[in-house]
Coordinates of C-alpha atoms in Angstrom, one line a residue:
Chain A
M24 CA -54.7 2.0 -44.1
P25 CA -53.9 -1.0 -46.0
S26 CA -52.4 1.8 -49.1
K27 CA -49.1 2.2 -46.6
L28 CA -48.0 -2.1 -46.0
P29 CA -47.3 -2.0 -49.6
V30 CA -44.9 1.6 -48.5
L31 CA -43.3 -0.2 -45.8
G32 CA -43.2 -3.2 -48.0
S33 CA -41.2 -1.5 -50.8
V34 CA -39.1 0.2 -47.8
F35 CA -38.0 -2.7 -46.4
S36 CA -36.5 -3.6 -49.8
D37 CA -35.0 -0.6 -50.6
Y38 CA -32.9 -1.9 -47.9
F39 CA -31.4 -4.5 -49.2
D40 CA -32.1 -3.7 -52.8
F41 CA -27.2 -4.0 -52.4
S42 CA -27.6 -4.1 -56.0
T43 CA -27.2 0.2 -55.6
V44 CA -24.9 -0.2 -53.5
S45 CA -21.0 1.1 -55.1
W46 CA -18.4 -0.8 -52.2
I47 CA -15.3 0.8 -54.1
K48 CA -17.0 3.6 -52.6
V49 CA -18.1 1.3 -49.5
W50 CA -14.4 0.0 -49.0
E51 CA -13.2 4.0 -49.0
A52 CA -15.1 5.0 -46.8
T53 CA -14.3 2.5 -44.6
K54 CA -10.7 2.9 -44.6
E55 CA -11.4 7.1 -44.1
T56 CA -12.7 5.2 -40.7
L57 CA -10.1 3.0 -39.6
Y58 CA -7.4 5.8 -41.2
M59 CA -9.5 9.2 -38.8
T60 CA -10.3 6.2 -35.7
S61 CA -6.8 5.1 -35.6
L62 CA -5.0 8.5 -35.8
S63 CA -7.4 10.1 -33.6
V64 CA -6.9 7.2 -30.4
A65 CA -3.0 7.3 -31.3
S66 CA -2.7 10.8 -30.5
V67 CA -6.0 10.9 -28.4
F68 CA -3.4 8.3 -26.5
F69 CA -0.1 10.0 -26.0
L70 CA -2.0 13.2 -25.4
G71 CA -4.4 12.3 -22.8
L72 CA -1.8 10.3 -20.7
L73 CA 0.0 13.5 -20.6
L74 CA -3.4 16.0 -19.4
G75 CA -4.2 12.9 -17.0
L76 CA -0.3 12.8 -15.7
L77 CA -0.9 17.1 -15.0
L78 CA -3.2 16.8 -13.6
Y79 CA -2.1 13.4 -10.5
E80 CA 0.7 15.4 -10.6
T81 CA -0.7 18.9 -10.3
Q82 CA -3.3 18.0 -8.3
K83 CA -1.1 16.4 -5.7
N84 CA 1.5 19.4 -4.9
D85 CA 0.9 21.6 -2.9
S86 CA 3.2 24.3 -4.6
V87 CA 1.1 27.4 -6.3
G88 CA 2.9 27.1 -9.6
A89 CA 1.4 23.9 -9.2
L90 CA -2.6 24.3 -8.5
I91 CA -2.3 27.1 -10.4
L92 CA -1.2 24.6 -13.4
Y93 CA -3.5 22.7 -12.5
K94 CA -6.7 25.2 -12.7
V95 CA -5.9 25.7 -16.4
V96 CA -5.7 22.8 -16.7
A97 CA -8.6 22.0 -15.5
F98 CA -10.8 24.4 -17.1
L99 CA -9.8 23.6 -20.5
V100 CA -10.2 20.0 -19.5
N101 CA -14.1 20.5 -18.8
I102 CA -14.7 23.5 -21.6
F103 CA -13.2 20.6 -24.9
R104 CA -15.3 17.9 -22.9
S105 CA -18.7 20.3 -22.2
I106 CA -18.8 21.5 -26.4
P107 CA -20.8 19.8 -28.0
F108 CA -18.3 17.6 -30.5
I109 CA -20.4 18.8 -33.8
I110 CA -20.3 22.9 -32.1
L111 CA -15.8 21.9 -31.5
I112 CA -16.3 21.1 -35.4
V113 CA -17.5 24.3 -36.7
L114 CA -16.0 26.1 -34.0
L115 CA -12.2 24.9 -35.2
I116 CA -12.5 26.1 -38.6
P117 CA -11.0 28.4 -38.7
F118 CA -7.8 26.4 -36.2
T119 CA -8.3 23.4 -39.0
K120 CA -8.0 25.8 -42.1
T121 CA -5.1 27.2 -40.4
L122 CA -3.6 24.3 -39.2
L123 CA -3.5 22.6 -42.1
G124 CA -4.8 24.6 -45.8
K125 CA -7.9 22.5 -45.8
I126 CA -11.3 22.2 -44.0
T127 CA -12.6 18.4 -45.8
G128 CA -11.0 15.2 -45.9
P129 CA -10.3 12.9 -43.2
E130 CA -7.2 14.3 -42.4
A131 CA -9.8 17.9 -41.6
G132 CA -11.5 15.2 -39.5
L133 CA -8.7 15.1 -36.9
P134 CA -8.0 18.4 -35.2
A135 CA -11.9 18.5 -33.6
L136 CA -11.1 14.7 -32.7
I137 CA -8.6 15.1 -31.0
F138 CA -9.3 18.6 -28.6
S139 CA -13.3 16.0 -27.8
A140 CA -10.9 13.1 -26.2
A141 CA -8.4 14.1 -24.8
P142 CA -9.5 15.8 -22.2
F143 CA -12.0 13.5 -21.3
Y144 CA -8.5 10.6 -21.7
A145 CA -7.1 13.2 -19.5
R146 CA -10.1 13.2 -17.2
L147 CA -10.1 8.7 -17.3
V148 CA -6.6 7.9 -16.8
E149 CA -6.6 11.1 -13.1
S150 CA -9.3 8.3 -12.0
G151 CA -6.9 5.3 -12.6
F152 CA -4.1 6.6 -10.9
R153 CA -5.4 8.0 -8.8
E154 CA -6.8 4.2 -8.1
V155 CA -2.9 3.4 -7.4
D156 CA -2.2 2.2 -4.0
R157 CA -0.8 4.6 -2.5
G158 CA 1.3 2.2 -0.5
V159 CA 2.9 0.6 -3.4
V160 CA 3.3 4.6 -4.6
E161 CA 5.3 5.0 -1.2
A162 CA 7.4 1.2 -1.1
A163 CA 9.0 2.6 -4.7
E164 CA 9.6 5.7 -2.7
S165 CA 11.1 3.6 0.3
M166 CA 13.1 2.6 -2.1
G167 CA 14.7 5.5 -3.5
A168 CA 12.8 5.8 -6.4
S169 CA 13.0 9.7 -8.0
K170 CA 9.4 10.4 -9.7
W171 CA 10.1 9.4 -12.9
E172 CA 10.5 5.6 -12.5
V173 CA 7.4 5.6 -9.4
I174 CA 5.7 7.4 -12.5
T175 CA 6.8 4.9 -15.2
K176 CA 7.0 2.0 -13.0
V177 CA 4.4 2.7 -10.5
Y178 CA 1.9 4.3 -12.0
I179 CA 0.7 3.5 -15.3
P180 CA 1.6 -0.4 -14.6
E181 CA -0.7 -0.7 -11.7
S182 CA -3.1 1.5 -13.1
L183 CA -2.9 -0.4 -17.0
P184 CA -6.1 -2.3 -16.2
N185 CA -7.7 0.8 -16.4
I186 CA -5.7 3.1 -18.9
I187 CA -6.4 0.5 -21.0
S188 CA -10.6 0.5 -20.7
G189 CA -10.4 4.1 -20.8
I190 CA -9.0 3.9 -23.9
T191 CA -11.4 0.8 -24.9
V192 CA -14.3 3.6 -24.7
T193 CA -12.9 6.8 -26.0
A194 CA -12.2 4.5 -29.3
I195 CA -16.2 3.9 -29.3
S196 CA -16.9 7.3 -29.0
L197 CA -14.7 7.9 -31.6
V198 CA -15.7 5.7 -34.5
G199 CA -19.2 7.7 -33.2
Y200 CA -17.6 11.8 -33.7
T201 CA -15.4 9.9 -37.4
A202 CA -19.4 8.9 -38.6
M203 CA -20.5 13.1 -37.8
A204 CA -17.1 15.1 -39.0
G205 CA -18.3 12.6 -42.3
V206 CA -21.5 14.1 -42.2
I207 CA -19.4 18.0 -42.4
G208 CA -17.0 16.9 -45.1
A209 CA -14.5 14.7 -43.7
G210 CA -15.3 11.4 -45.9
G211 CA -15.9 7.9 -44.1
L212 CA -18.5 5.8 -43.5
G213 CA -21.2 8.4 -42.5
N214 CA -20.6 10.4 -45.0
L215 CA -21.6 8.0 -47.2
A216 CA -23.9 6.9 -44.8
Y217 CA -25.0 10.8 -45.4
L218 CA -24.7 11.4 -49.1
E219 CA -24.9 8.1 -50.7
G220 CA -27.9 7.0 -48.5
F221 CA -30.0 9.9 -48.0
Q222 CA -29.0 11.6 -49.9
R223 CA -28.9 9.8 -52.9
S224 CA -32.1 7.4 -50.8
R225 CA -30.3 4.1 -51.2
P226 CA -31.2 3.1 -48.6
A227 CA -29.1 0.0 -48.5
V228 CA -25.8 2.1 -48.9
T229 CA -26.9 3.4 -44.8
L230 CA -27.6 -0.4 -43.6
I231 CA -24.7 -1.7 -45.2
S232 CA -22.3 1.9 -43.3
T233 CA -24.0 0.9 -40.4
V234 CA -22.7 -2.8 -40.3
I235 CA -19.2 -1.5 -40.7
I236 CA -20.0 1.1 -37.5
L237 CA -20.7 -2.1 -35.1
I238 CA -18.5 -4.3 -36.6
I239 CA -15.7 -2.3 -36.2
V240 CA -17.1 -0.7 -32.5
F241 CA -17.7 -4.6 -31.7
T242 CA -13.6 -5.7 -32.6
I243 CA -12.8 -2.2 -31.3
Q244 CA -14.5 -3.4 -28.2
F245 CA -12.9 -7.1 -27.7
I246 CA -10.2 -6.2 -27.7
G247 CA -9.8 -4.3 -25.6
D248 CA -11.9 -5.9 -23.4
T249 CA -9.0 -9.0 -23.8
G250 CA -6.4 -6.8 -23.6
V251 CA -7.8 -6.0 -19.6
R252 CA -8.5 -9.3 -19.1
K253 CA -4.9 -10.3 -20.3
I254 CA -2.7 -7.9 -18.1
D255 CA -5.4 -7.2 -15.6
K256 CA -3.4 -10.2 -11.8
R257 CA -5.6 -8.5 -9.6
Chain B
M20 CA 24.2 3.2 14.2
I21 CA 21.7 5.5 13.8
V22 CA 21.0 8.6 16.1
L23 CA 17.8 10.6 17.1
E24 CA 19.5 14.1 18.1
G25 CA 16.8 17.0 19.4
I26 CA 13.0 15.6 16.8
K27 CA 10.1 17.2 17.0
K28 CA 8.0 17.5 13.8
T29 CA 5.3 19.4 13.4
Y30 CA 3.0 19.1 10.0
E31 CA 1.1 22.4 9.6
N32 CA -2.5 23.0 7.7
K33 CA -5.2 25.3 7.2
K34 CA -6.8 24.5 10.4
G35 CA -3.8 24.4 12.9
R36 CA -0.6 22.4 13.9
F37 CA -0.5 19.4 15.1
E38 CA 3.1 18.1 16.9
A39 CA 3.5 14.6 16.1
L40 CA 7.1 13.7 17.6
K41 CA 8.2 16.3 20.5
T42 CA 11.9 15.8 21.4
I43 CA 13.0 13.1 20.5
D44 CA 16.9 11.8 21.5
L45 CA 17.4 7.8 20.8
T46 CA 20.4 5.6 20.1
I47 CA 20.4 2.1 17.5
K48 CA 22.6 0.3 17.4
K49 CA 24.2 -1.5 15.4
G50 CA 22.6 -5.0 14.7
E51 CA 19.5 -4.6 16.9
I52 CA 16.4 -5.4 16.9
F53 CA 14.8 -2.2 17.9
G54 CA 11.3 -2.3 18.6
F55 CA 8.8 1.3 18.7
V56 CA 5.6 0.3 20.6
G57 CA 2.6 2.5 21.6
Y58 CA -1.0 2.8 20.2
S59 CA -1.9 4.5 17.3
G60 CA -1.3 8.1 16.5
A61 CA 1.2 7.9 18.4
G62 CA 3.9 8.9 15.8
K63 CA 5.4 6.0 15.5
S64 CA 5.0 6.1 12.1
T65 CA 6.5 9.6 11.7
L66 CA 10.0 7.8 13.3
L67 CA 10.8 5.6 11.2
R68 CA 10.0 7.3 8.5
L69 CA 12.2 9.7 9.0
I70 CA 15.2 7.6 9.3
N71 CA 14.4 6.6 5.7
G72 CA 14.0 10.5 5.1
L73 CA 10.5 9.9 3.4
E74 CA 9.7 12.7 6.1
L75 CA 12.0 15.0 6.9
P76 CA 11.7 16.7 10.9
S77 CA 11.0 20.2 12.1
Q78 CA 13.4 20.6 14.0
G79 CA 16.6 18.0 15.1
T80 CA 19.0 16.0 12.7
V81 CA 18.4 11.6 11.5
T82 CA 22.1 10.3 12.0
I83 CA 22.2 7.1 10.0
D84 CA 26.7 5.8 10.2
N85 CA 28.0 9.6 10.4
K86 CA 26.4 10.3 8.2
E87 CA 23.8 13.7 8.3
L88 CA 20.3 13.0 6.2
S89 CA 18.9 17.1 6.1
D90 CA 22.6 17.3 4.9
L91 CA 22.3 14.9 1.5
S92 CA 20.9 17.0 -1.2
K93 CA 17.8 14.7 -2.4
R94 CA 19.4 12.4 -5.3
A95 CA 21.4 11.3 -2.0
I96 CA 18.4 10.2 0.1
R97 CA 16.8 8.7 -2.6
K98 CA 21.0 7.0 -2.7
E99 CA 20.8 6.3 1.1
R100 CA 17.2 4.7 1.1
Q101 CA 18.9 1.7 -1.5
S102 CA 20.0 0.6 1.8
I103 CA 17.5 1.3 4.5
G104 CA 14.1 -1.5 3.7
M105 CA 11.4 -1.3 4.4
I106 CA 8.4 -4.1 4.8
F107 CA 5.2 -2.6 6.1
Q108 CA 1.5 -4.3 7.0
H109 CA -0.3 -4.2 3.9
F110 CA 2.8 -6.0 1.8
N111 CA 2.5 -3.2 -0.5
L112 CA 3.2 -5.8 -3.3
L113 CA 2.4 -4.3 -6.9
W114 CA -0.2 -6.7 -8.4
S115 CA 1.7 -6.1 -11.7
R116 CA 4.7 -8.5 -11.4
T117 CA 5.0 -11.8 -10.0
V118 CA 6.5 -12.6 -6.9
L119 CA 10.6 -12.2 -8.7
E120 CA 9.4 -8.8 -10.7
N121 CA 8.4 -7.9 -7.2
I122 CA 12.4 -9.1 -5.2
M123 CA 13.7 -7.1 -8.5
F124 CA 12.2 -3.9 -7.8
P125 CA 14.0 -2.3 -6.2
L126 CA 17.2 -3.1 -8.2
E127 CA 15.9 -1.9 -11.1
I128 CA 16.1 1.3 -9.5
A129 CA 19.8 0.9 -8.5
N130 CA 20.0 0.3 -12.2
V131 CA 22.0 -3.6 -11.3
T132 CA 22.4 -5.8 -14.9
K133 CA 19.6 -8.1 -15.2
E134 CA 21.2 -11.2 -15.5
K135 CA 22.4 -10.2 -11.7
R136 CA 18.8 -8.5 -11.0
I137 CA 17.9 -12.3 -11.6
K138 CA 20.2 -14.0 -9.4
K139 CA 20.5 -12.0 -6.4
A140 CA 15.6 -12.0 -6.8
K141 CA 17.1 -15.6 -6.8
E142 CA 18.3 -16.7 -3.6
L143 CA 15.9 -13.3 -2.0
I144 CA 13.5 -16.4 -3.1
E145 CA 15.0 -18.7 -1.6
L146 CA 15.5 -17.4 1.6
V147 CA 12.3 -16.4 2.7
G148 CA 11.2 -20.0 2.0
L149 CA 9.2 -19.6 -1.5
S150 CA 11.4 -21.9 -3.6
D151 CA 7.7 -22.7 -6.1
K152 CA 6.0 -19.9 -5.8
E153 CA 8.4 -17.7 -8.1
N154 CA 6.3 -16.6 -11.5
A155 CA 2.8 -16.4 -9.3
Y156 CA 1.5 -13.0 -8.4
P157 CA 0.6 -11.4 -5.6
S158 CA -3.1 -12.1 -5.8
Q159 CA -1.5 -16.3 -5.4
L160 CA -0.4 -15.8 -2.7
S161 CA -1.8 -15.9 1.6
G162 CA -1.1 -13.1 3.6
G163 CA 1.8 -14.8 5.2
E164 CA 3.7 -15.5 1.8
K165 CA 3.2 -11.8 0.3
Q166 CA 5.1 -10.5 3.5
R167 CA 8.4 -12.8 3.0
V168 CA 8.1 -11.6 -0.4
G169 CA 8.3 -7.8 1.2
I170 CA 10.6 -9.0 3.6
A171 CA 12.8 -10.7 0.0
R172 CA 12.3 -7.4 -2.2
A173 CA 13.7 -5.4 0.8
L174 CA 16.7 -6.6 1.3
A175 CA 17.0 -6.9 -1.9
N176 CA 19.8 -4.5 -1.8
D177 CA 21.5 -5.7 1.0
P178 CA 20.5 -2.8 2.9
K179 CA 22.0 -1.6 6.8
V180 CA 18.9 -1.8 8.1
L181 CA 15.0 -2.8 7.4
L182 CA 12.5 -1.1 8.3
S183 CA 9.6 -2.1 9.6
D184 CA 6.0 -1.4 10.0
E185 CA 3.2 -2.7 11.2
A186 CA 4.7 -6.0 9.2
T187 CA 2.4 -8.7 11.9
S188 CA -0.4 -6.7 12.0
A189 CA -2.6 -8.6 9.5
L190 CA -1.6 -12.2 9.8
D191 CA -2.6 -13.9 12.1
P192 CA -1.3 -15.4 15.2
Q193 CA 0.9 -18.2 13.7
T194 CA 2.2 -16.5 10.2
T195 CA 3.4 -13.4 12.8
D196 CA 5.1 -16.0 14.5
E197 CA 6.6 -17.7 11.1
V198 CA 7.4 -13.5 10.2
L199 CA 8.8 -12.8 12.8
K200 CA 11.5 -16.2 13.0
L201 CA 12.5 -14.3 9.2
L202 CA 12.8 -11.2 10.5
E203 CA 14.8 -12.7 13.5
K204 CA 17.1 -14.6 11.7
I205 CA 18.1 -12.7 8.9
N206 CA 19.2 -10.1 11.7
K207 CA 21.5 -12.9 13.1
E208 CA 22.6 -14.4 9.2
L209 CA 22.6 -10.9 7.4
N210 CA 23.7 -8.9 10.5
V211 CA 20.8 -6.6 9.6
T212 CA 19.3 -3.5 11.9
I213 CA 16.2 -4.3 12.4
I214 CA 14.3 -1.6 13.2
L215 CA 10.2 -2.7 14.1
I216 CA 7.3 -0.4 15.2
T217 CA 4.0 -1.3 16.3
H218 CA 1.1 -1.9 18.4
E219 CA 1.4 -5.3 19.6
M220 CA 3.5 -5.6 22.7
E221 CA 4.2 -9.6 22.3
V222 CA 6.4 -8.4 19.1
V223 CA 8.3 -6.7 20.5
R224 CA 8.8 -10.1 23.1
K225 CA 9.4 -11.7 21.4
I226 CA 12.6 -10.6 18.8
C227 CA 13.1 -6.8 20.3
H228 CA 16.6 -6.6 22.2
R229 CA 15.7 -3.4 23.3
V230 CA 12.8 -1.2 22.6
A231 CA 10.6 2.7 23.3
V232 CA 7.2 3.3 24.5
M233 CA 6.0 5.7 22.8
D234 CA 2.6 7.9 24.0
S235 CA 1.6 11.4 22.0
G236 CA 5.0 12.0 20.6
E237 CA 7.0 11.7 23.2
I238 CA 9.3 8.4 23.6
V239 CA 8.6 7.5 27.4
E240 CA 10.1 4.0 28.2
E241 CA 13.1 2.1 27.0
G242 CA 15.0 -0.1 27.5
P243 CA 16.2 -3.4 26.7
V244 CA 12.7 -5.2 26.5
L245 CA 13.3 -7.6 29.5
D246 CA 14.0 -5.4 32.1
V247 CA 10.6 -3.3 30.2
F248 CA 8.7 -6.8 31.2
K249 CA 9.7 -7.3 34.1
Q250 CA 9.3 -3.1 35.9
P251 CA 6.8 -1.2 33.4
K252 CA 7.2 2.5 34.8
H253 CA 4.8 4.2 32.4
M254 CA 1.4 4.0 32.1
V255 CA 1.4 2.8 29.3
T256 CA 4.0 0.8 29.3
K257 CA 1.6 -1.6 32.0
R258 CA -1.4 -1.4 29.8
F259 CA 0.9 -2.8 26.9
V260 CA 2.1 -5.8 29.6
K261 CA -1.1 -6.2 30.7
Q262 CA -2.3 -7.1 27.2
D263 CA 0.5 -9.2 26.7
R264 CA 0.4 -10.9 29.7
K265 CA -2.8 -11.7 28.3
M266 CA -3.9 -12.5 31.7
D267 CA -8.5 -13.3 32.1
K268 CA -8.9 -10.3 33.8
K269 CA -12.1 -10.6 34.4
E270 CA -12.0 -14.6 35.0
M271 CA -9.3 -14.3 37.2
Q272 CA -10.8 -11.6 39.8
E273 CA -13.4 -14.1 39.7
A274 CA -11.1 -17.1 40.4
M275 CA -10.3 -14.8 43.2
E276 CA -12.8 -14.6 44.4
E277 CA -14.4 -17.3 44.5
L278 CA -11.5 -18.2 46.7
Q279 CA -11.2 -15.3 48.8
V280 CA -15.2 -16.7 50.2
L281 CA -13.1 -20.6 50.4
Y282 CA -10.5 -19.2 52.2
P283 CA -10.8 -16.0 54.1
E284 CA -7.9 -16.0 55.8
G285 CA -5.6 -16.2 52.2
D286 CA -3.2 -13.5 50.6
M287 CA -3.1 -13.4 47.3
V288 CA 0.5 -12.8 45.0
Q289 CA 1.4 -13.0 42.2
I290 CA 4.9 -14.2 41.7
L291 CA 6.4 -12.9 38.8
F292 CA 9.7 -15.0 37.5
Q293 CA 12.4 -14.8 34.8
G294 CA 15.0 -17.4 33.7
S295 CA 16.6 -19.8 35.5
S296 CA 15.1 -18.5 39.2
V297 CA 12.6 -20.8 36.8
N298 CA 13.8 -24.2 38.0
L299 CA 14.0 -23.0 41.5
P300 CA 11.2 -25.2 43.1
I301 CA 10.0 -21.5 45.4
I302 CA 6.2 -22.8 46.0
T303 CA 7.5 -26.3 47.9
E304 CA 10.2 -24.8 49.7
V305 CA 8.1 -22.5 50.7
S306 CA 6.0 -24.7 51.8
R307 CA 7.6 -26.3 54.0
E308 CA 9.5 -23.8 55.5
T309 CA 7.0 -22.4 56.9
G310 CA 4.0 -24.2 56.9
V311 CA 1.2 -22.3 54.8
D312 CA -0.4 -23.9 52.0
I313 CA -0.5 -22.9 48.4
N314 CA -3.1 -22.9 46.1
I315 CA -2.3 -22.3 42.3
I316 CA -4.7 -19.7 40.4
Q317 CA -3.3 -18.6 37.9
G318 CA -0.1 -19.5 35.7
S319 CA 1.6 -19.0 32.8
I320 CA 5.4 -18.9 30.6
Q321 CA 6.7 -16.4 27.6
S322 CA 9.4 -16.3 26.2
T323 CA 11.3 -13.6 25.1
H324 CA 14.7 -13.1 22.4
E325 CA 16.9 -14.9 25.0
V326 CA 14.8 -15.8 28.3
S327 CA 11.5 -16.9 29.5
V328 CA 9.5 -14.8 32.1
G329 CA 6.9 -16.7 33.9
T330 CA 3.9 -15.6 36.3
L331 CA 2.1 -17.7 38.3
V332 CA -0.6 -16.3 41.0
V333 CA -1.3 -18.5 44.1
Q334 CA -3.0 -18.1 47.3
V335 CA -0.8 -18.5 50.7
L336 CA -2.9 -19.5 53.5
G337 CA -2.5 -19.7 57.0
A338 CA -1.4 -18.1 59.8
R339 CA -0.8 -14.5 60.0
E340 CA 2.6 -14.1 61.1
K341 CA 2.9 -17.6 59.0
R342 CA 1.7 -15.6 56.0
Q343 CA 4.1 -13.1 56.6
K344 CA 7.1 -15.3 56.7
A345 CA 6.1 -16.9 53.3
L346 CA 5.6 -13.7 52.0
E347 CA 9.2 -13.0 53.3
L348 CA 10.9 -16.3 52.1
F349 CA 9.1 -15.8 48.9
R350 CA 10.9 -12.2 48.4
S351 CA 14.8 -13.8 49.1
Y352 CA 14.4 -15.4 46.0
P353 CA 14.8 -14.9 42.4
V354 CA 11.9 -13.7 41.6
E355 CA 9.4 -10.6 42.3
V356 CA 6.7 -11.2 44.0
E357 CA 3.5 -8.6 43.7
V358 CA 0.0 -9.0 47.0
L359 CA -3.4 -8.3 44.2
L360 CA -5.4 -8.9 47.4
N361 CA -4.7 -9.2 51.1
A362 CA -6.4 -11.5 53.0
K363 CA -9.3 -10.2 55.0

């Protein structure tokens, strides 16, 4: 046992050996992670909102067309939500290649990120809409509001806290996904931690990557929580 | 003027058919306060929603000011709804909007310019007496205040008709009175026709001009409120009227039994009087003329929107012929007399 202690000590000190850290690479990787996260969050937000709306509207409508559309969308949403992210990336490689002409770099991570998170967010949006008071919708209809007005003036504003907290949760898991995508070659902090930190045995780089990712996550959580608190007047 | 002709409404689903409304024919006059009263499931809500086209009849027609609703396109019905305000039991305000913004909501839908929206909303806030609350959110208001916002919102597009869906059912008695007074004021000052549904006969008595009593999808009795109150015909109506009289039946029964033991020779008589007859010294006159003694057991006065209606339960004591005479004398006054219990 005595021989193990010095080893542990050296591991510990390795984590804080910042001389091995290339700060330029860290900065580059952080920018890539932020780039992937913000673009995917923005796309997931709009796509998820649309899908969620589609799910909600087709489900309460009792025409045959709506029912079929609902079944199809719900099926696809469930499929994409269930595929483990790491497999989805690999699965989508041919698609990404056709779409972007390459399979590495931050852009190449986007299709998989969006495909996996949008269905998840769509479900959150749908359940948010379902929580909107039916009576308020009826009140709007009694004033002569059209379907579109009911969506934009009642459903969205009345479920906004759910929409915001939903995108916060989604954004946080997207940060995690970008790290995974990074390992496969999309760049970013996950890539840095794996290539520079693990493969070159520089634990300090891994530690730095971890800390930066935590900071990003906490920032997103803080912005989300503050936003919800500000708008929620219930 | 609103005319309902041969209305039927049937809901169909996998489990079967449900007749919510069976043959409704009714005319509601301009400027009146018309009440529908009935227990839950009687079809009142469905009927109310036929008037603003939120529900369409399976059969029959709804005509508002000579415009038949079923003839109109969806867009035209929406346009028509802007001239029909609606208030709700649970207020149905948008929590995300302030009082002012809630009232501006229907004006946005009617495409009124922002400047006019604010001006109109502020006028209405004044009308319903919430001037200091215009920037409050619904969650900061009491039930009565929320309903005032609901009323202001329903009036935003200067409607000709106001539909009230159990608007006071979630409020305490005092707030109910305040809201009813406000509705009465709106009816008088703005000449808005008000159609309300309720399960509280008290609401009908206080502000309605005419009433229709509903039971299992049918109108079982209809007429001026006073008539229906004085002489309820249908069983359901009688139950509603009795419930409103708030005579504690059990308590009165006990009192009557007690008195019967004490004065076995007495008749128990209920006298219903209204308006001008309230002022007549009926009891003393009958007592003096016929020589009977009269025990007062219970009395109450209720006001309708035009006159007061009173109920008096008395015990008439004396010899048989005297009591007979007293009863005849009571009946000669403009009151209604009912013998509840004969002497033993």
